[in-house]
PDB file of C-alpha atoms and ligand atoms in Angstrom:
ATOM      1  CA  MET A 130      27.641  58.064  -1.343  1.00 40.00           C
ATOM      2  CA  PRO A 131      25.440  55.113  -2.216  1.00 39.00           C
ATOM      3  CA  GLY A 132      25.149  55.135  -5.981  1.00 41.00           C
ATOM      4  CA  ALA A 133      22.413  52.514  -5.961  1.00 37.00           C
ATOM      5  CA  ALA A 134      20.350  54.527  -3.487  1.00 39.00           C
ATOM      6  CA  ALA A 135      20.823  57.629  -5.617  1.00 43.00           C
ATOM      7  CA  ALA A 136      19.589  55.822  -8.714  1.00 39.00           C
ATOM      8  CA  GLU A 137      16.640  54.360  -6.851  1.00 40.00           C
ATOM      9  CA  SER A 138      15.607  57.707  -5.439  1.00 46.00           C
ATOM     10  CA  ARG A 139      15.981  59.336  -8.823  1.00 46.00           C
ATOM     11  CA  GLU A 140      13.562  56.808 -10.266  1.00 46.00           C
ATOM     12  CA  GLU A 141      11.158  57.516  -7.454  1.00 49.00           C
ATOM     13  CA  ARG A 142      11.341  61.243  -8.183  1.00 54.00           C
ATOM     14  CA  ASN A 143      10.250  60.930 -11.811  1.00 51.00           C
ATOM     15  CA  GLY A 144       7.046  62.898 -12.310  1.00 56.00           C
ATOM     16  CA  PRO A 145       5.257  65.300  -9.985  1.00 62.00           C
ATOM     17  CA  SER A 146       5.221  64.717  -6.237  1.00 72.00           C
ATOM     18  CA  GLU A 147       1.957  64.149  -4.404  1.00 76.00           C
ATOM     19  CA  GLU A 148       2.708  66.998  -2.013  1.00 84.00           C
ATOM     20  CA  GLU A 149       3.651  70.576  -2.740  1.00 90.00           C
ATOM     21  CA  SER A 150       7.002  71.797  -1.495  1.00 92.00           C
ATOM     22  CA  PRO A 151       8.364  75.342  -1.342  1.00 95.00           C
ATOM     23  CA  CYS A 152      10.975  76.224  -3.943  1.00 96.00           C
ATOM     24  CA  ALA A 153      14.325  77.028  -2.323  1.00 95.00           C
ATOM     25  CA  GLY A 154      14.862  79.756  -4.900  1.00 94.00           C
ATOM     26  CA  CYS A 155      11.651  81.796  -4.830  1.00 95.00           C
ATOM     27  CA  GLY A 156       9.465  80.205  -2.162  1.00 95.00           C
ATOM     28  CA  ARG A 157       6.603  79.298  -4.502  1.00 96.00           C
ATOM     29  CA  ARG A 158       5.053  75.928  -3.795  1.00 95.00           C
ATOM     30  CA  THR A 159       5.068  73.255  -6.474  1.00 94.00           C
ATOM     31  CA  ARG A 160       4.735  69.513  -6.969  1.00 93.00           C
ATOM     32  CA  GLU A 161       7.379  69.470  -9.716  1.00 93.00           C
ATOM     33  CA  SER A 162      11.027  68.571  -9.198  1.00 92.00           C
ATOM     34  CA  ARG A 163      11.999  71.932 -10.730  1.00 92.00           C
ATOM     35  CA  CYS A 164      10.359  75.299 -10.114  1.00 95.00           C
ATOM     36  CA  ALA A 165       8.670  76.605 -13.274  1.00 94.00           C
ATOM     37  CA  HIS A 166       8.990  80.180 -12.020  1.00 94.00           C
ATOM     38  CA  CYS A 167      12.696  80.572 -11.155  1.00 93.00           C
ATOM     39  CA  GLY A 168      14.164  77.335 -12.498  1.00 91.00           C
ATOM     40  CA  ALA A 169      15.681  76.147  -9.224  1.00 94.00           C
ATOM     41  CA  ALA A 170      15.612  72.415  -8.569  1.00 94.00           C
ATOM     42  CA  LEU A 171      13.587  71.028  -5.686  1.00 95.00           C
ATOM     43  CA  TRP A 172      15.075  67.573  -6.258  1.00 94.00           C
ATOM     44  CA  ALA A 173      18.105  66.443  -8.213  1.00 94.00           C
ATOM     45  CA  GLY A 174      18.918  62.751  -8.241  1.00 92.00           C
ATOM     46  CA  ALA A 175      18.583  61.529  -4.669  1.00 92.00           C
ATOM     47  CA  PHE A 176      19.150  65.009  -3.270  1.00 95.00           C
ATOM     48  CA  LYS A 177      16.457  67.274  -1.863  1.00 95.00           C
ATOM     49  CA  VAL A 178      17.392  70.910  -2.265  1.00 96.00           C
ATOM     50  CA  ARG A 179      17.236  72.928   0.941  1.00 96.00           C
ATOM     51  CA  ARG A 180      18.727  76.271   0.014  1.00 95.00           C
ATOM     52  CA  VAL A 181      20.251  78.109  -2.929  1.00 95.00           C
ATOM     53  CA  LEU A 182      23.800  79.051  -1.912  1.00 92.00           C
ATOM     54  CA  GLY A 183      24.683  80.934  -5.065  1.00 91.00           C
ATOM     55  CA  GLN A 184      24.052  81.227  -8.769  1.00 89.00           C
ATOM     56  CA  SER A 185      25.510  82.608 -11.957  1.00 86.00           C
ATOM     57  CA  PRO A 186      24.241  82.628 -15.571  1.00 82.00           C
ATOM     58  CA  TYR A 187      25.767  79.137 -15.984  1.00 82.00           C
ATOM     59  CA  SER A 188      25.411  77.409 -12.656  1.00 88.00           C
ATOM     60  CA  ARG A 189      23.635  77.174  -9.342  1.00 93.00           C
ATOM     61  CA  THR A 190      24.977  75.911  -6.068  1.00 94.00           C
ATOM     62  CA  TYR A 191      22.589  74.345  -3.602  1.00 96.00           C
ATOM     63  CA  LEU A 192      22.714  73.102  -0.065  1.00 96.00           C
ATOM     64  CA  ALA A 193      20.956  69.758  -0.396  1.00 96.00           C
ATOM     65  CA  ARG A 194      20.279  66.670   1.671  1.00 96.00           C
ATOM     66  CA  GLY A 195      21.035  63.171   0.480  1.00 91.00           C
ATOM     67  CA  ALA A 196      19.357  59.829   1.041  1.00 87.00           C
ATOM     68  CA  ASP A 197      21.459  59.290   4.179  1.00 88.00           C
ATOM     69  CA  ALA A 198      20.275  62.643   5.625  1.00 88.00           C
ATOM     70  CA  GLU A 199      23.712  64.161   5.136  1.00 92.00           C
ATOM     71  CA  ASP A 200      24.095  67.722   3.888  1.00 95.00           C
ATOM     72  CA  VAL A 201      25.948  68.161   0.615  1.00 96.00           C
ATOM     73  CA  VAL A 202      26.890  71.004  -1.669  1.00 94.00           C
ATOM     74  CA  LEU A 203      25.226  70.369  -5.012  1.00 95.00           C
ATOM     75  CA  LYS A 204      26.624  72.208  -8.010  1.00 93.00           C
ATOM     76  CA  GLU A 205      24.329  72.370 -11.038  1.00 93.00           C
ATOM     77  CA  LEU A 206      25.648  73.301 -14.458  1.00 88.00           C
ATOM     78  CA  LEU A 207      23.257  75.109 -16.808  1.00 82.00           C
ATOM     79  CA  PHE A 208      23.640  75.440 -20.562  1.00 80.00           C
ATOM     80  CA  THR A 209      22.768  78.225 -22.956  1.00 76.00           C
ATOM     81  CA  LEU A 210      23.157  75.730 -25.828  1.00 79.00           C
ATOM     82  CA  VAL A 211      22.612  71.982 -25.779  1.00 79.00           C
ATOM     83  CA  PRO A 212      26.031  70.543 -24.846  1.00 79.00           C
ATOM     84  CA  ASP A 213      27.774  68.205 -27.229  1.00 83.00           C
ATOM     85  CA  ILE A 214      29.239  64.850 -26.278  1.00 86.00           C
ATOM     86  CA  GLN A 215      32.714  66.376 -25.799  1.00 87.00           C
ATOM     87  CA  GLN A 216      31.409  68.762 -23.124  1.00 84.00           C
ATOM     88  CA  ILE A 217      29.650  65.957 -21.297  1.00 86.00           C
ATOM     89  CA  GLU A 218      32.759  63.773 -21.483  1.00 89.00           C
ATOM     90  CA  ALA A 219      34.857  66.690 -20.173  1.00 87.00           C
ATOM     91  CA  PHE A 220      32.473  67.019 -17.233  1.00 87.00           C
ATOM     92  CA  GLU A 221      32.741  63.306 -16.417  1.00 89.00           C
ATOM     93  CA  ARG A 222      36.527  63.304 -16.857  1.00 89.00           C
ATOM     94  CA  GLU A 223      36.961  66.255 -14.503  1.00 87.00           C
ATOM     95  CA  ALA A 224      34.546  64.776 -11.992  1.00 90.00           C
ATOM     96  CA  ARG A 225      36.499  61.499 -11.926  1.00 91.00           C
ATOM     97  CA  LEU A 226      39.722  63.446 -11.472  1.00 88.00           C
ATOM     98  CA  ILE A 227      38.263  65.383  -8.512  1.00 88.00           C
ATOM     99  CA  GLN A 228      36.843  62.142  -7.107  1.00 89.00           C
ATOM    100  CA  GLY A 229      40.376  60.736  -7.071  1.00 88.00           C
ATOM    101  CA  LEU A 230      41.702  63.563  -4.897  1.00 89.00           C
ATOM    102  CA  SER A 231      42.482  62.702  -1.314  1.00 87.00           C
ATOM    103  CA  HIS A 232      43.385  65.628   0.883  1.00 88.00           C
ATOM    104  CA  PRO A 233      41.991  66.492   4.327  1.00 87.00           C
ATOM    105  CA  SER A 234      41.447  70.123   3.299  1.00 87.00           C
ATOM    106  CA  ILE A 235      39.530  69.249   0.135  1.00 88.00           C
ATOM    107  CA  PRO A 236      35.892  68.164   0.564  1.00 90.00           C
ATOM    108  CA  LYS A 237      35.224  64.802  -1.017  1.00 92.00           C
ATOM    109  CA  LEU A 238      33.292  64.562  -4.264  1.00 94.00           C
ATOM    110  CA  LEU A 239      30.444  62.245  -3.297  1.00 94.00           C
ATOM    111  CA  ALA A 240      28.594  61.834  -6.584  1.00 94.00           C
ATOM    112  CA  PHE A 241      28.256  63.205 -10.087  1.00 94.00           C
ATOM    113  CA  PHE A 242      25.364  62.652 -12.413  1.00 94.00           C
ATOM    114  CA  GLN A 243      23.193  64.167 -15.089  1.00 92.00           C
ATOM    115  CA  GLU A 244      19.459  64.642 -15.442  1.00 91.00           C
ATOM    116  CA  GLY A 245      17.233  65.499 -18.377  1.00 88.00           C
ATOM    117  CA  THR A 246      18.024  65.572 -22.074  1.00 85.00           C
ATOM    118  CA  GLY A 247      18.483  68.225 -24.755  1.00 84.00           C
ATOM    119  CA  VAL A 248      17.770  71.734 -23.488  1.00 82.00           C
ATOM    120  CA  HIS A 249      16.669  70.250 -20.159  1.00 85.00           C
ATOM    121  CA  LEU A 250      20.019  68.560 -19.511  1.00 88.00           C
ATOM    122  CA  ARG A 251      21.617  69.459 -16.193  1.00 91.00           C
ATOM    123  CA  LEU A 252      24.954  68.195 -14.865  1.00 92.00           C
ATOM    124  CA  TYR A 253      25.530  67.865 -11.133  1.00 95.00           C
ATOM    125  CA  ARG A 254      28.384  67.408  -8.693  1.00 94.00           C
ATOM    126  CA  ALA A 255      27.627  66.622  -5.038  1.00 95.00           C
ATOM    127  CA  SER A 256      30.412  67.339  -2.573  1.00 94.00           C
ATOM    128  CA  GLU A 257      30.885  67.046   1.145  1.00 93.00           C
ATOM    129  CA  PHE A 258      29.435  70.109   2.917  1.00 92.00           C
ATOM    130  CA  VAL A 259      31.878  72.095   5.028  1.00 86.00           C
ATOM    131  CA  PRO A 260      30.039  74.561   7.292  1.00 84.00           C
ATOM    132  CA  GLY A 261      31.398  78.020   7.930  1.00 80.00           C
ATOM    133  CA  ALA A 262      32.156  81.231   6.085  1.00 79.00           C
ATOM    134  CA  SER A 263      34.294  81.333   2.978  1.00 77.00           C
ATOM    135  CA  LEU A 264      37.750  82.843   3.158  1.00 77.00           C
ATOM    136  CA  LEU A 265      36.454  85.818   1.143  1.00 79.00           C
ATOM    137  CA  GLU A 266      33.664  86.370   3.669  1.00 81.00           C
ATOM    138  CA  ARG A 267      36.125  86.146   6.537  1.00 79.00           C
ATOM    139  CA  ILE A 268      38.420  88.671   4.948  1.00 80.00           C
ATOM    140  CA  LYS A 269      35.501  91.109   4.718  1.00 85.00           C
ATOM    141  CA  LEU A 270      34.559  90.608   8.370  1.00 83.00           C
ATOM    142  CA  ASP A 271      37.850  90.119  10.192  1.00 78.00           C
ATOM    143  CA  ARG A 272      41.121  91.911  10.399  1.00 83.00           C
ATOM    144  CA  PHE A 273      43.899  89.333  10.374  1.00 82.00           C
ATOM    145  CA  SER A 274      47.255  89.631  11.997  1.00 88.00           C
ATOM    146  CA  GLU A 275      50.309  89.102   9.841  1.00 91.00           C
ATOM    147  CA  LYS A 276      50.809  85.724  11.517  1.00 91.00           C
ATOM    148  CA  GLN A 277      47.240  84.652  10.677  1.00 86.00           C
ATOM    149  CA  ALA A 278      47.535  85.895   7.084  1.00 85.00           C
ATOM    150  CA  ARG A 279      50.765  83.957   6.646  1.00 90.00           C
ATOM    151  CA  GLY A 280      49.081  80.895   8.108  1.00 88.00           C
ATOM    152  CA  PHE A 281      46.194  81.136   5.649  1.00 84.00           C
ATOM    153  CA  ALA A 282      48.569  81.657   2.754  1.00 88.00           C
ATOM    154  CA  ARG A 283      50.619  78.625   3.807  1.00 90.00           C
ATOM    155  CA  GLN A 284      47.511  76.431   3.945  1.00 88.00           C
ATOM    156  CA  VAL A 285      46.268  77.655   0.565  1.00 88.00           C
ATOM    157  CA  LEU A 286      49.676  77.014  -0.976  1.00 91.00           C
ATOM    158  CA  GLN A 287      49.779  73.506   0.517  1.00 90.00           C
ATOM    159  CA  ILE A 288      46.403  72.745  -1.053  1.00 89.00           C
ATOM    160  CA  LEU A 289      47.426  74.204  -4.415  1.00 90.00           C
ATOM    161  CA  SER A 290      50.701  72.309  -4.287  1.00 89.00           C
ATOM    162  CA  TYR A 291      48.801  69.077  -3.675  1.00 89.00           C
ATOM    163  CA  LEU A 292      46.396  69.831  -6.565  1.00 88.00           C
ATOM    164  CA  ILE A 293      49.259  70.453  -8.977  1.00 87.00           C
ATOM    165  CA  CYS A 294      50.967  67.263  -7.859  1.00 87.00           C
ATOM    166  CA  ALA A 295      47.757  65.206  -8.001  1.00 85.00           C
ATOM    167  CA  THR A 296      46.997  66.301 -11.545  1.00 81.00           C
ATOM    168  CA  THR A 297      50.526  65.922 -12.925  1.00 82.00           C
ATOM    169  CA  SER A 298      52.127  62.994 -11.084  1.00 78.00           C
ATOM    170  CA  PRO A 299      49.479  61.421  -8.842  1.00 69.00           C
ATOM    171  CA  GLU A 300      51.543  58.291  -8.112  1.00 71.00           C
ATOM    172  CA  SER A 301      54.139  60.340  -6.219  1.00 71.00           C
ATOM    173  CA  CYS A 302      51.714  62.671  -4.499  1.00 73.00           C
ATOM    174  CA  SER A 303      50.220  62.402  -1.025  1.00 66.00           C
ATOM    175  CA  PRO A 304      48.867  64.997   1.402  1.00 59.00           C
ATOM    176  CA  SER A 305      50.630  65.599   4.674  1.00 54.00           C
ATOM    177  CA  PRO A 306      49.242  63.204   7.314  1.00 46.00           C
ATOM    178  CA  ALA A 307      49.459  66.035   9.843  1.00 46.00           C
ATOM    179  CA  GLU A 308      46.843  68.119   8.007  1.00 47.00           C
ATOM    180  CA  PRO A 309      43.533  68.678   9.835  1.00 45.00           C
ATOM    181  CA  LYS A 310      40.065  67.776   8.570  1.00 43.00           C
ATOM    182  CA  PRO A 311      38.605  70.186   6.011  1.00 43.00           C
ATOM    183  CA  ILE A 312      37.557  73.372   7.688  1.00 39.00           C
ATOM    184  CA  ARG A 313      36.393  76.640   6.232  1.00 47.00           C
ATOM    185  CA  ARG A 314      35.980  78.383   9.539  1.00 44.00           C
ATOM    186  CA  LEU A 315      36.589  77.070  13.021  1.00 41.00           C
ATOM    187  CA  PRO A 316      38.064  78.704  16.128  1.00 41.00           C
ATOM    188  CA  GLY A 317      41.478  77.894  14.729  1.00 47.00           C
ATOM    189  CA  PRO A 318      42.140  79.607  11.395  1.00 47.00           C
ATOM    190  CA  LYS A 319      42.020  76.692   8.968  1.00 58.00           C
ATOM    191  CA  VAL A 320      40.954  76.804   5.367  1.00 57.00           C
ATOM    192  CA  ALA A 321      39.614  74.313   2.860  1.00 61.00           C
ATOM    193  CA  ARG A 322      39.412  74.284  -0.910  1.00 59.00           C
ATOM    194  CA  THR A 323      35.654  74.019  -1.458  1.00 59.00           C
ATOM    195  CA  GLU A 324      35.167  75.149  -5.058  1.00 62.00           C
ATOM    196  CA  PHE A 325      36.176  73.594  -8.340  1.00 59.00           C
ATOM    197  CA  PRO A 326      35.153  75.272 -11.582  1.00 58.00           C
ATOM    198  CA  MET A 327      32.695  73.460 -13.788  1.00 57.00           C
ATOM    199  CA  PRO A 328      33.539  72.959 -17.451  1.00 55.00           C
ATOM    200  CA  SER A 329      32.576  75.723 -19.837  1.00 50.00           C
ATOM    201  CA  ALA A 330      28.809  76.073 -20.220  1.00 46.00           C
ATOM    202  CA  SER A 331      28.726  78.307 -23.269  1.00 43.00           C
TER     203      SER A 331
HETATM  204 ZN1   ZN B 579      11.318  78.990  -7.642  1.00 55.05          ZN
END
């Protein structure tokens, strides 16, 4: 992820756009970088929001497109109270930790940044987009054989084992070179860890 390009595009996005764009959250058209009706971002940093993938009282997750035309998952952290410096430092510390992970079943953290100040502050993490249904969605749709269920469980445990190792003794930890690229759903039943919790927003 080109940090310089992100910064440049962010500068270019300051202020209203000349053209109206539809909000990915409610469909209303606006020239602003954030919809005044539903609060969804139209732009964040260098990323143009394409779709709202999910939201909670404290966060939104977007499908967004970066300066290199690649799709990313953009996680936006919202605050009920203005965050203090410790919360912001915790966000940056966790983002750097995730950025240091290297596992073929964990999408790469491409960028993290913040926008706005005070009550308008938003924190963002942009990660590699892995197409496909989540494991939870698959479980609702498909009936797995015992062999498939064991295979999923083994993959999940391998990822969790790597995460524990990477956060406790990173110098002695490396993913198996035989692991496939990150996949949430492909013809072969492979899984990927695609979600990391954001720091507390309350
Ligand atoms: Zn909206």
